[in-house]
Short mmCIF file of C-alpha atoms (C1' of nucleotides) in Angstrom, two decimals:
data_model
loop_
_atom_site.label_atom_id
_atom_site.label_comp_id
_atom_site.label_asym_id
_atom_site.label_seq_id
_atom_site.Cartn_x
_atom_site.Cartn_y
_atom_site.Cartn_z
CA MET A 1 -47.83 1.13 -8.99
CA PRO A 2 -51.19 -0.67 -9.28
CA LEU A 3 -54.16 1.65 -8.88
CA PRO A 4 -56.21 1.12 -5.71
CA ASN A 5 -59.30 -1.04 -6.48
CA ILE A 6 -61.57 1.63 -5.10
CA ILE A 7 -60.45 4.36 -7.51
CA GLU A 8 -63.14 5.31 -10.01
CA ARG A 9 -62.33 6.44 -13.52
CA ILE A 10 -64.47 9.54 -14.12
CA SER A 11 -62.92 10.17 -17.54
CA ASP A 12 -59.64 9.45 -19.34
CA THR A 13 -57.96 12.13 -17.21
CA VAL A 14 -59.99 12.34 -13.97
CA TRP A 15 -59.83 9.71 -11.20
CA GLU A 16 -61.86 9.72 -8.01
CA LEU A 17 -61.29 8.31 -4.54
CA PRO A 18 -64.74 8.27 -2.91
CA VAL A 19 -65.44 9.27 0.71
CA SER A 20 -65.58 5.56 1.58
CA TYR A 21 -61.82 5.36 0.89
CA LYS A 22 -60.98 6.59 4.38
CA PRO A 23 -62.96 7.48 7.52
CA GLY A 24 -63.44 11.20 8.00
CA MET A 25 -63.42 12.25 4.35
CA ARG A 26 -65.89 15.09 3.87
CA VAL A 27 -65.63 15.18 0.08
CA PRO A 28 -64.25 12.85 -2.59
CA ALA A 29 -60.66 13.29 -3.77
CA ARG A 30 -60.03 13.73 -7.48
CA ILE A 31 -56.68 13.21 -9.16
CA TYR A 32 -56.08 14.56 -12.67
CA GLY A 33 -53.85 12.67 -15.08
CA THR A 34 -53.68 10.13 -17.86
CA GLU A 35 -53.60 6.49 -16.74
CA LYS A 36 -49.84 6.54 -17.36
CA LEU A 37 -49.36 9.50 -14.99
CA ILE A 38 -51.70 8.11 -12.35
CA GLN A 39 -49.82 4.83 -12.32
CA ALA A 40 -46.49 6.60 -11.99
CA MET A 41 -47.67 8.78 -9.09
CA ASP A 42 -46.20 7.94 -5.70
CA GLU A 43 -48.60 6.17 -3.38
CA ALA A 44 -48.27 8.94 -0.80
CA VAL A 45 -50.37 11.15 -3.09
CA TYR A 46 -53.46 8.96 -2.49
CA ASP A 47 -52.91 9.12 1.25
CA GLN A 48 -52.19 12.85 1.33
CA ILE A 49 -55.01 14.01 -0.93
CA THR A 50 -57.55 11.92 1.00
CA ASN A 51 -56.18 13.39 4.26
CA VAL A 52 -56.85 16.82 2.76
CA ALA A 53 -60.42 15.68 2.02
CA THR A 54 -61.03 15.41 5.79
CA LEU A 55 -60.17 19.06 6.55
CA PRO A 56 -62.96 21.24 7.97
CA GLY A 57 -64.80 23.35 5.41
CA ILE A 58 -63.42 21.65 2.30
CA THR A 59 -65.80 22.21 -0.60
CA LYS A 60 -66.69 19.89 -3.47
CA TYR A 61 -63.40 17.94 -3.90
CA ALA A 62 -59.84 17.63 -2.68
CA LEU A 63 -57.98 17.93 -5.97
CA CYS A 64 -54.57 16.87 -7.22
CA MET A 65 -53.14 18.14 -10.50
CA PRO A 66 -51.43 15.88 -13.11
CA ASP A 67 -47.93 16.75 -11.86
CA GLY A 68 -48.82 15.72 -8.29
CA HIS A 69 -46.25 14.21 -5.99
CA SER A 70 -45.85 13.86 -2.26
CA GLY A 71 -45.23 17.03 -0.27
CA TYR A 72 -45.44 18.45 3.26
CA GLY A 73 -48.97 17.55 4.39
CA PHE A 74 -50.67 18.33 1.09
CA PRO A 75 -49.31 16.76 -2.07
CA ILE A 76 -47.52 19.20 -4.35
CA GLY A 77 -50.22 19.71 -6.99
CA GLY A 78 -52.92 19.88 -4.33
CA VAL A 79 -55.91 22.22 -4.57
CA ALA A 80 -58.43 22.66 -1.74
CA ALA A 81 -61.17 25.30 -1.53
CA MET A 82 -62.34 25.99 2.00
CA ASP A 83 -65.57 27.61 3.13
CA THR A 84 -64.52 31.01 4.50
CA GLU A 85 -66.94 30.75 7.46
CA GLU A 86 -66.57 27.13 8.52
CA GLY A 87 -63.24 26.22 7.00
CA ILE A 88 -59.57 26.24 7.94
CA ILE A 89 -56.36 27.67 6.52
CA SER A 90 -53.31 25.41 6.41
CA PRO A 91 -49.67 26.36 5.69
CA GLY A 92 -49.16 22.84 4.35
CA GLY A 93 -51.70 23.65 1.65
CA ILE A 94 -49.68 26.63 0.46
CA GLY A 95 -46.10 25.46 0.77
CA PHE A 96 -43.01 26.80 2.50
CA ASP A 97 -42.05 28.83 -0.56
CA ILE A 98 -45.01 31.19 -0.37
CA ASN A 99 -46.07 32.58 -3.78
CA CYS A 100 -43.37 30.69 -5.60
CA GLY A 101 -44.14 31.36 -9.24
CA MET A 102 -43.15 31.90 -12.84
CA ARG A 103 -42.50 35.08 -14.76
CA LEU A 104 -42.22 35.27 -18.55
CA VAL A 105 -40.81 38.19 -20.50
CA MET A 106 -40.60 38.30 -24.29
CA THR A 107 -38.03 40.03 -26.46
CA ASN A 108 -38.19 40.91 -30.15
CA LEU A 109 -34.75 39.32 -30.65
CA THR A 110 -34.43 36.14 -32.69
CA TYR A 111 -32.40 33.02 -32.01
CA ASN A 112 -29.87 33.98 -34.70
CA GLU A 113 -29.32 37.38 -33.10
CA VAL A 114 -28.86 35.98 -29.60
CA LYS A 115 -26.84 32.84 -30.34
CA PRO A 116 -23.46 34.57 -30.89
CA HIS A 117 -23.87 36.32 -27.50
CA LEU A 118 -25.45 33.46 -25.59
CA LYS A 119 -22.50 32.59 -23.36
CA GLU A 120 -21.81 36.21 -22.49
CA LEU A 121 -25.50 36.71 -21.79
CA VAL A 122 -25.84 33.68 -19.50
CA ASP A 123 -22.54 34.42 -17.74
CA LYS A 124 -23.63 38.00 -17.04
CA LEU A 125 -27.07 36.93 -15.86
CA TYR A 126 -25.39 34.41 -13.57
CA LYS A 127 -23.23 37.17 -12.16
CA LYS A 128 -25.98 39.76 -11.78
CA ILE A 129 -28.71 37.56 -10.34
CA PRO A 130 -27.39 35.76 -7.26
CA ALA A 131 -28.30 32.08 -7.12
CA GLY A 132 -27.83 29.25 -4.68
CA VAL A 133 -28.58 28.51 -1.03
CA GLY A 134 -28.24 31.54 1.21
CA SER A 135 -27.54 33.94 -1.65
CA THR A 136 -28.07 37.63 -0.92
CA GLY A 137 -29.07 40.38 -3.32
CA PHE A 138 -27.55 43.66 -4.47
CA LEU A 139 -30.49 45.64 -3.14
CA LYS A 140 -29.54 47.13 0.20
CA VAL A 141 -32.59 47.92 2.27
CA SER A 142 -33.11 48.37 5.98
CA ARG A 143 -35.39 46.12 7.99
CA ASP A 144 -37.98 48.93 8.05
CA GLU A 145 -37.81 49.35 4.28
CA PHE A 146 -38.19 45.60 3.91
CA ARG A 147 -41.37 45.75 6.00
CA GLN A 148 -42.66 48.29 3.45
CA ILE A 149 -41.64 46.01 0.60
CA VAL A 150 -43.61 43.05 1.99
CA GLU A 151 -46.69 45.26 2.25
CA GLN A 152 -46.26 46.88 -1.18
CA GLY A 153 -44.87 44.05 -3.32
CA ALA A 154 -43.75 44.87 -6.85
CA HIS A 155 -45.22 48.38 -6.50
CA TRP A 156 -42.32 49.27 -4.21
CA CYS A 157 -39.87 48.17 -6.91
CA VAL A 158 -41.52 50.16 -9.71
CA LYS A 159 -41.77 53.21 -7.42
CA HIS A 160 -38.01 52.97 -6.86
CA GLY A 161 -37.17 52.61 -10.56
CA TYR A 162 -36.88 48.83 -10.78
CA GLY A 163 -39.37 48.21 -13.51
CA TRP A 164 -42.23 49.62 -15.54
CA GLU A 165 -45.76 50.56 -14.56
CA GLU A 166 -47.13 48.03 -17.05
CA ASP A 167 -45.14 45.21 -15.40
CA LEU A 168 -47.59 45.54 -12.53
CA GLU A 169 -50.58 45.13 -14.83
CA MET A 170 -49.08 41.88 -16.12
CA THR A 171 -48.60 40.46 -12.61
CA GLU A 172 -51.17 38.40 -10.72
CA GLU A 173 -52.86 40.68 -8.14
CA SER A 174 -51.14 43.60 -9.98
CA GLY A 175 -48.00 42.72 -8.04
CA CYS A 176 -49.41 43.61 -4.60
CA ILE A 177 -52.00 41.62 -2.71
CA GLU A 178 -54.21 43.65 -0.37
CA GLY A 179 -54.21 42.93 3.32
CA ALA A 180 -50.52 42.13 3.85
CA ASP A 181 -49.65 43.19 7.39
CA SER A 182 -45.98 43.27 8.40
CA LYS A 183 -46.96 43.51 12.07
CA LYS A 184 -47.78 39.81 11.78
CA ILE A 185 -44.20 39.01 10.74
CA SER A 186 -41.49 37.84 13.17
CA GLU A 187 -38.12 39.60 13.42
CA LYS A 188 -36.56 36.30 12.44
CA ALA A 189 -38.46 36.26 9.15
CA ILE A 190 -37.34 39.86 8.49
CA ASP A 191 -33.75 38.84 9.29
CA ARG A 192 -33.84 36.05 6.77
CA GLY A 193 -35.55 38.04 4.06
CA TYR A 194 -34.33 41.62 3.98
CA ASN A 195 -31.20 40.92 1.96
CA GLN A 196 -32.77 38.33 -0.37
CA ILE A 197 -34.75 40.56 -2.74
CA GLY A 198 -33.47 39.95 -6.28
CA THR A 199 -32.09 36.44 -5.68
CA LEU A 200 -33.00 33.24 -7.45
CA GLY A 201 -32.51 30.69 -4.68
CA SER A 202 -31.75 27.00 -5.11
CA GLY A 203 -33.46 23.69 -5.84
CA ASN A 204 -35.66 23.90 -8.91
CA HIS A 205 -35.41 27.69 -9.12
CA TYR A 206 -33.88 28.86 -12.35
CA LEU A 207 -33.77 31.49 -15.06
CA GLU A 208 -33.88 30.41 -18.67
CA ILE A 209 -33.27 31.91 -22.11
CA GLN A 210 -35.74 30.19 -24.39
CA VAL A 211 -36.78 30.20 -28.01
CA ALA A 212 -40.34 30.04 -29.35
CA ARG A 213 -39.94 28.02 -32.51
CA ARG A 214 -42.73 28.26 -35.06
CA GLU A 215 -43.33 24.50 -35.06
CA TYR A 216 -44.05 24.60 -31.33
CA ILE A 217 -46.74 27.27 -31.47
CA MET A 218 -50.00 25.42 -30.83
CA ASP A 219 -52.32 28.42 -31.16
CA GLU A 220 -51.01 31.27 -33.30
CA LYS A 221 -53.86 33.63 -32.55
CA LEU A 222 -53.50 33.35 -28.79
CA ALA A 223 -49.70 33.39 -29.08
CA ARG A 224 -49.94 36.75 -30.87
CA VAL A 225 -52.01 38.22 -28.02
CA PHE A 226 -49.33 37.00 -25.61
CA GLY A 227 -46.64 38.78 -27.65
CA ILE A 228 -45.20 35.89 -29.68
CA THR A 229 -45.07 37.34 -33.18
CA VAL A 230 -41.63 36.66 -34.65
CA PRO A 231 -40.25 33.27 -35.79
CA ASP A 232 -37.61 31.90 -33.39
CA GLN A 233 -38.38 34.67 -30.93
CA ILE A 234 -36.35 34.77 -27.70
CA ALA A 235 -38.04 34.77 -24.30
CA VAL A 236 -36.79 34.79 -20.73
CA MET A 237 -38.61 32.68 -18.17
CA PHE A 238 -37.77 32.34 -14.51
CA HIS A 239 -38.95 30.51 -11.42
CA THR A 240 -38.44 31.69 -7.85
CA GLY A 241 -40.39 32.63 -4.75
CA SER A 242 -40.17 34.27 -1.33
CA ARG A 243 -36.85 32.60 -0.35
CA GLY A 244 -35.99 32.28 3.35
CA PHE A 245 -38.61 34.88 4.23
CA GLY A 246 -41.61 32.83 3.12
CA HIS A 247 -40.04 29.75 4.64
CA GLN A 248 -39.79 31.45 8.03
CA VAL A 249 -43.38 32.76 7.85
CA ALA A 250 -44.61 29.22 7.21
CA THR A 251 -42.42 27.81 10.01
CA ASP A 252 -43.58 30.47 12.51
CA TYR A 253 -47.27 29.85 11.92
CA LEU A 254 -47.02 26.06 11.75
CA GLN A 255 -45.77 26.27 15.34
CA VAL A 256 -48.62 28.58 16.35
CA PHE A 257 -51.20 26.35 14.67
CA LEU A 258 -49.87 23.15 16.27
CA LYS A 259 -50.28 24.78 19.67
CA VAL A 260 -53.90 25.93 19.27
CA MET A 261 -55.40 23.55 16.71
CA GLN A 262 -56.53 20.81 19.08
CA SER A 263 -56.62 22.58 22.44
CA LYS A 264 -58.35 25.81 21.42
CA TYR A 265 -60.32 24.76 18.34
CA GLY A 266 -60.83 21.01 18.73
CA ILE A 267 -59.52 20.29 15.24
CA SER A 268 -57.79 16.97 14.78
CA VAL A 269 -55.99 16.18 11.55
CA LEU A 270 -54.71 12.85 10.23
CA ASP A 271 -51.18 14.21 9.77
CA ARG A 272 -49.38 16.81 11.91
CA GLU A 273 -48.14 18.36 8.68
CA LEU A 274 -51.73 19.43 8.01
CA ALA A 275 -51.62 21.82 11.00
CA SER A 276 -54.54 24.23 10.53
CA ALA A 277 -56.48 26.98 12.22
CA PRO A 278 -60.01 28.19 11.49
CA PHE A 279 -59.75 30.81 8.74
CA ASN A 280 -61.89 33.12 10.86
CA SER A 281 -59.85 32.70 14.07
CA PRO A 282 -57.27 35.28 15.24
CA GLU A 283 -54.45 32.82 14.46
CA GLY A 284 -55.90 32.04 11.02
CA LYS A 285 -56.29 35.73 10.19
CA ASP A 286 -52.76 36.50 11.41
CA TYR A 287 -51.28 33.79 9.22
CA TYR A 288 -53.32 34.97 6.22
CA ALA A 289 -52.02 38.55 6.68
CA ALA A 290 -48.44 37.27 7.18
CA MET A 291 -48.67 34.87 4.25
CA LYS A 292 -49.72 37.83 2.08
CA CYS A 293 -46.42 39.48 3.05
CA GLY A 294 -44.76 36.37 1.63
CA ILE A 295 -46.82 36.83 -1.54
CA ASN A 296 -45.64 40.44 -1.87
CA MET A 297 -41.99 39.59 -1.09
CA SER A 298 -42.11 37.09 -3.90
CA PHE A 299 -43.61 39.59 -6.40
CA ALA A 300 -40.94 42.12 -5.41
CA ASN A 301 -38.23 39.48 -5.80
CA ARG A 302 -39.33 38.59 -9.32
CA GLN A 303 -39.76 42.28 -10.20
CA LEU A 304 -36.19 43.10 -9.20
CA ILE A 305 -34.88 40.06 -11.09
CA LEU A 306 -36.75 41.25 -14.20
CA HIS A 307 -35.07 44.63 -13.81
CA ARG A 308 -31.64 42.95 -13.66
CA ILE A 309 -32.46 40.86 -16.74
CA ARG A 310 -33.29 44.02 -18.69
CA GLU A 311 -30.04 45.63 -17.52
CA VAL A 312 -27.99 42.63 -18.64
CA PHE A 313 -29.67 42.47 -22.07
CA SER A 314 -29.02 46.20 -22.52
CA ASP A 315 -25.37 45.70 -21.57
CA VAL A 316 -24.89 42.76 -23.96
CA PHE A 317 -26.84 44.07 -26.97
CA GLY A 318 -26.30 47.80 -26.50
CA ARG A 319 -29.99 48.61 -26.90
CA SER A 320 -32.70 49.74 -24.52
CA PRO A 321 -35.07 47.11 -23.06
CA GLN A 322 -37.99 48.92 -24.76
CA ASP A 323 -36.21 48.73 -28.10
CA MET A 324 -35.68 44.98 -27.55
CA GLY A 325 -39.39 44.55 -26.75
CA MET A 326 -38.74 43.18 -23.27
CA TYR A 327 -42.37 43.19 -22.24
CA MET A 328 -43.77 40.94 -19.58
CA VAL A 329 -46.25 38.32 -20.68
CA TYR A 330 -47.29 37.50 -17.12
CA ASP A 331 -46.29 36.59 -13.59
CA VAL A 332 -48.30 33.76 -12.09
CA ALA A 333 -47.89 31.99 -8.76
CA HIS A 334 -48.37 28.37 -7.81
CA ASN A 335 -48.05 28.39 -3.97
CA THR A 336 -50.85 30.49 -2.46
CA ALA A 337 -54.21 30.58 -0.75
CA LYS A 338 -56.61 33.32 -1.79
CA VAL A 339 -60.24 34.23 -1.25
CA GLU A 340 -62.10 33.94 -4.55
CA ASN A 341 -65.70 33.69 -5.71
CA HIS A 342 -66.63 30.37 -7.25
CA SER A 343 -69.91 28.93 -8.44
CA ILE A 344 -70.94 25.91 -6.35
CA ASN A 345 -74.10 24.13 -7.50
CA GLY A 346 -75.30 27.31 -9.19
CA GLN A 347 -74.56 29.60 -6.24
CA THR A 348 -71.64 32.00 -5.95
CA LYS A 349 -69.58 31.25 -2.85
CA LYS A 350 -66.57 32.95 -1.30
CA LEU A 351 -63.89 30.30 -0.87
CA LEU A 352 -60.32 30.22 0.37
CA VAL A 353 -58.58 28.37 -2.46
CA HIS A 354 -55.31 26.68 -1.45
CA ARG A 355 -53.06 26.04 -4.43
CA LYS A 356 -49.88 24.19 -3.53
CA GLY A 357 -47.82 23.48 -6.62
CA ALA A 358 -50.90 24.34 -8.67
CA THR A 359 -51.24 27.35 -10.98
CA ARG A 360 -54.21 29.65 -11.03
CA ALA A 361 -55.80 29.37 -14.49
CA PHE A 362 -58.64 31.88 -14.74
CA GLY A 363 -60.68 31.54 -17.90
CA PRO A 364 -62.08 34.11 -20.36
CA GLY A 365 -64.00 37.02 -18.87
CA MET A 366 -63.01 36.39 -15.28
CA GLU A 367 -62.34 39.10 -12.71
CA GLY A 368 -58.60 39.40 -12.05
CA VAL A 369 -57.44 38.70 -15.61
CA PRO A 370 -55.53 41.69 -17.10
CA LYS A 371 -57.57 43.72 -19.57
CA ARG A 372 -55.35 42.71 -22.48
CA TYR A 373 -56.13 39.03 -21.88
CA LYS A 374 -59.67 39.34 -20.53
CA GLU A 375 -61.35 37.88 -23.62
CA ILE A 376 -59.07 34.87 -23.97
CA GLY A 377 -58.18 33.93 -20.38
CA GLN A 378 -55.06 34.39 -18.29
CA PRO A 379 -51.61 33.19 -19.35
CA VAL A 380 -50.48 30.10 -17.46
CA ILE A 381 -46.72 29.55 -17.29
CA ILE A 382 -45.54 26.03 -16.62
CA GLY A 383 -41.83 25.38 -16.31
CA GLY A 384 -40.54 22.00 -17.36
CA SER A 385 -37.23 20.57 -16.25
CA MET A 386 -34.19 22.55 -17.40
CA GLU A 387 -33.58 20.14 -20.29
CA THR A 388 -37.02 19.70 -21.78
CA GLY A 389 -38.80 23.00 -22.35
CA SER A 390 -41.64 24.94 -20.78
CA TYR A 391 -45.20 25.71 -21.73
CA LEU A 392 -47.33 28.79 -22.06
CA LEU A 393 -50.98 27.87 -21.66
CA VAL A 394 -54.21 29.77 -21.30
CA GLY A 395 -56.97 29.42 -18.71
CA THR A 396 -60.28 27.99 -19.95
CA SER A 397 -63.92 27.95 -18.86
CA GLY A 398 -63.43 24.21 -18.18
CA GLY A 399 -61.26 25.28 -15.26
CA SER A 400 -64.41 25.59 -13.16
CA GLN A 401 -64.00 21.89 -12.25
CA THR A 402 -60.71 22.63 -10.42
CA PHE A 403 -61.53 26.11 -9.02
CA PHE A 404 -59.64 27.35 -12.09
CA SER A 405 -56.35 25.64 -11.27
CA THR A 406 -53.96 23.58 -13.34
CA ALA A 407 -50.53 21.93 -13.12
CA HIS A 408 -47.36 23.88 -12.27
CA GLY A 409 -44.44 21.84 -13.61
CA SER A 410 -43.20 18.42 -14.55
CA GLY A 411 -43.21 16.89 -11.11
CA ARG A 412 -40.27 14.81 -9.87
CA THR A 413 -40.19 11.07 -10.36
CA MET A 414 -36.80 10.57 -8.73
CA SER A 415 -35.61 11.75 -5.31
CA ARG A 416 -32.90 14.40 -5.15
CA SER A 417 -30.54 11.93 -3.47
CA LYS A 418 -31.06 9.30 -6.17
CA ALA A 419 -30.63 11.93 -8.90
CA LYS A 420 -27.30 12.95 -7.35
CA LYS A 421 -26.13 9.33 -7.53
CA THR A 422 -27.35 8.95 -11.12
CA TRP A 423 -25.87 12.11 -12.69
CA ARG A 424 -22.75 14.22 -12.22
CA GLY A 425 -23.20 17.97 -12.56
CA GLU A 426 -20.04 18.50 -14.63
CA THR A 427 -20.95 15.76 -17.13
CA LEU A 428 -24.52 16.98 -17.36
CA GLN A 429 -23.34 20.51 -18.14
CA HIS A 430 -21.20 19.24 -21.04
CA GLU A 431 -23.98 17.05 -22.38
CA MET A 432 -26.44 19.90 -22.25
CA GLU A 433 -24.03 22.24 -23.99
CA ALA A 434 -23.60 19.68 -26.77
CA ARG A 435 -27.38 19.73 -27.18
CA GLY A 436 -27.47 23.51 -27.43
CA ILE A 437 -28.23 24.52 -23.83
CA TYR A 438 -25.58 26.58 -22.06
CA VAL A 439 -26.04 26.20 -18.31
CA ARG A 440 -24.39 27.90 -15.34
CA SER A 441 -25.10 26.59 -11.87
CA ALA A 442 -24.32 27.69 -8.33
CA SER A 443 -23.78 24.05 -7.36
CA TRP A 444 -22.75 20.91 -9.30
CA SER A 445 -24.80 18.64 -7.07
CA GLY A 446 -27.72 21.04 -7.39
CA LEU A 447 -27.43 20.73 -11.17
CA ALA A 448 -27.45 16.92 -10.99
CA GLU A 449 -30.55 16.99 -8.79
CA GLU A 450 -32.42 18.89 -11.51
CA ALA A 451 -31.53 16.56 -14.40
CA GLY A 452 -34.41 16.21 -16.85
CA GLY A 453 -34.43 12.45 -16.24
CA ALA A 454 -35.46 13.01 -12.61
CA TYR A 455 -38.75 14.54 -13.77
CA LYS A 456 -41.95 13.38 -15.41
CA ASP A 457 -42.32 14.18 -19.09
CA ILE A 458 -43.75 17.71 -19.19
CA ASN A 459 -45.63 16.77 -22.36
CA ASP A 460 -47.60 14.08 -20.49
CA VAL A 461 -48.54 16.58 -17.77
CA ILE A 462 -49.66 19.22 -20.27
CA GLU A 463 -51.55 16.66 -22.34
CA ALA A 464 -53.52 15.61 -19.25
CA ALA A 465 -54.21 19.25 -18.33
CA GLU A 466 -55.49 19.96 -21.84
CA LEU A 467 -57.53 16.76 -22.27
CA SER A 468 -59.31 17.34 -18.97
CA GLY A 469 -60.15 20.89 -20.09
CA ILE A 470 -58.49 22.81 -17.23
CA SER A 471 -56.11 24.75 -19.52
CA LYS A 472 -55.09 24.89 -23.17
CA ARG A 473 -51.68 24.89 -24.86
CA VAL A 474 -50.46 28.06 -26.60
CA ALA A 475 -46.72 27.52 -27.10
CA LEU A 476 -43.77 25.38 -26.08
CA PHE A 477 -40.51 27.21 -25.35
CA ILE A 478 -37.17 25.44 -25.86
CA PRO A 479 -34.28 26.31 -23.53
CA ILE A 480 -30.94 27.52 -24.94
CA GLY A 481 -29.44 29.06 -21.80
CA ASN A 482 -30.03 28.38 -18.12
CA VAL A 483 -28.97 29.91 -14.81
CA LYS A 484 -29.69 27.33 -12.15
CA GLY A 485 -29.92 28.02 -8.46
"C1'" DA B 1 -38.41 24.95 -1.03
"C1'" DT B 2 -34.97 26.11 3.13
"C1'" DG B 3 -28.82 30.01 6.74
"C1'" DT B 4 -30.95 21.48 3.44
"C1'" DC B 5 -30.61 20.53 12.05
"C1'" DC B 6 -31.11 25.71 17.08
#
DNA sequence: ATGTCC
């Protein structure tokens, strides 16, 4: 794809579309990526990120991360910080899968110890952690209990024995965001969500057994702080979100916003998918409080899955999770909007930062980073495709240019439908097994859709994120087992 | 992403 003539190269990894690109832009749009990535990006990204630049209250830049691709309203990879007084909140800037994110847990087991048990381990994980469209969990809770869960997040799980106190410390927002109000949630959303705690879901959601090989540790000192201390150490990484619950919350409020946006607030947007309400309006506040329930549902979901993972490891290896060193490195989301303080032209401002397919990457010393990591910056977990490996990065002070945000994954280059025509799930499974990755999937077509070849090269994305200074590599994890939704 | 269209 030829780059638009008007695009300005700010550096090797930062590209700017000025306000003259399109009428109504309030700020320039900046896309992060090497020239190779920028050229491979779908054209819709230019259109979508410059649409975002027209939204009321947007501050400094509309940003797109190196793994950007077209999404609902906002591109996936989009970051937009809105003034909390004058600005809007937009479900399209958060995503349907509210608080979708990554969780990483280490073990002290080595590849040689795990390899003889790998199939049993993956098969048991596949059995214990329901995956696929419409899957329901083992946790039986009433609708009322579920309303408590969406207000309490992972705290509810730990209180009920599904996890450890220190898991909470290693979770963004300590596993429970303040201000979640279940009164702002529809019965329909409760219906869809109350039996989905502890389920993986479908699409690009997965759970992976990975190995941290010594040659793929980029920063040994930081890796040690994150708990990577043994050669060929085994880790478990997984990716899931708020399932049908978050989806319904987004759907409910998109409808509300479409009704009041123009008539009540006089806001017109260039794309209906950018439906918004003033952040300070009753509708905006209701969505924010409901969206926070989605955030907490997602933390609880990942907490319960972690508990199941520990149970399965105990079953397979006959040791306690503590004995196997199954400590959480971190849980970090990539579909949220949160009020944060950021420095704008030397002044601290309260901003509502939308991150849609973009990971928070707070740097050293920042408020909100767990004590253990405070001096070095927060862990950033970026899942690659199921065939290529995943990265652990760290937030940097250079993150200030993107409101401390970075990429979240590889980013698709091929549509799901084309991927299904290109690969067959059964063949892919055999090929992956021959390459040392044992994969179990809820759906053959779902497996084909997630083929590594349908994604950008994760290494290109990470290279761009590091070169631009918005995060720094710590380690690359190589998959050996995968449970795919 | 999603009871992949109420």
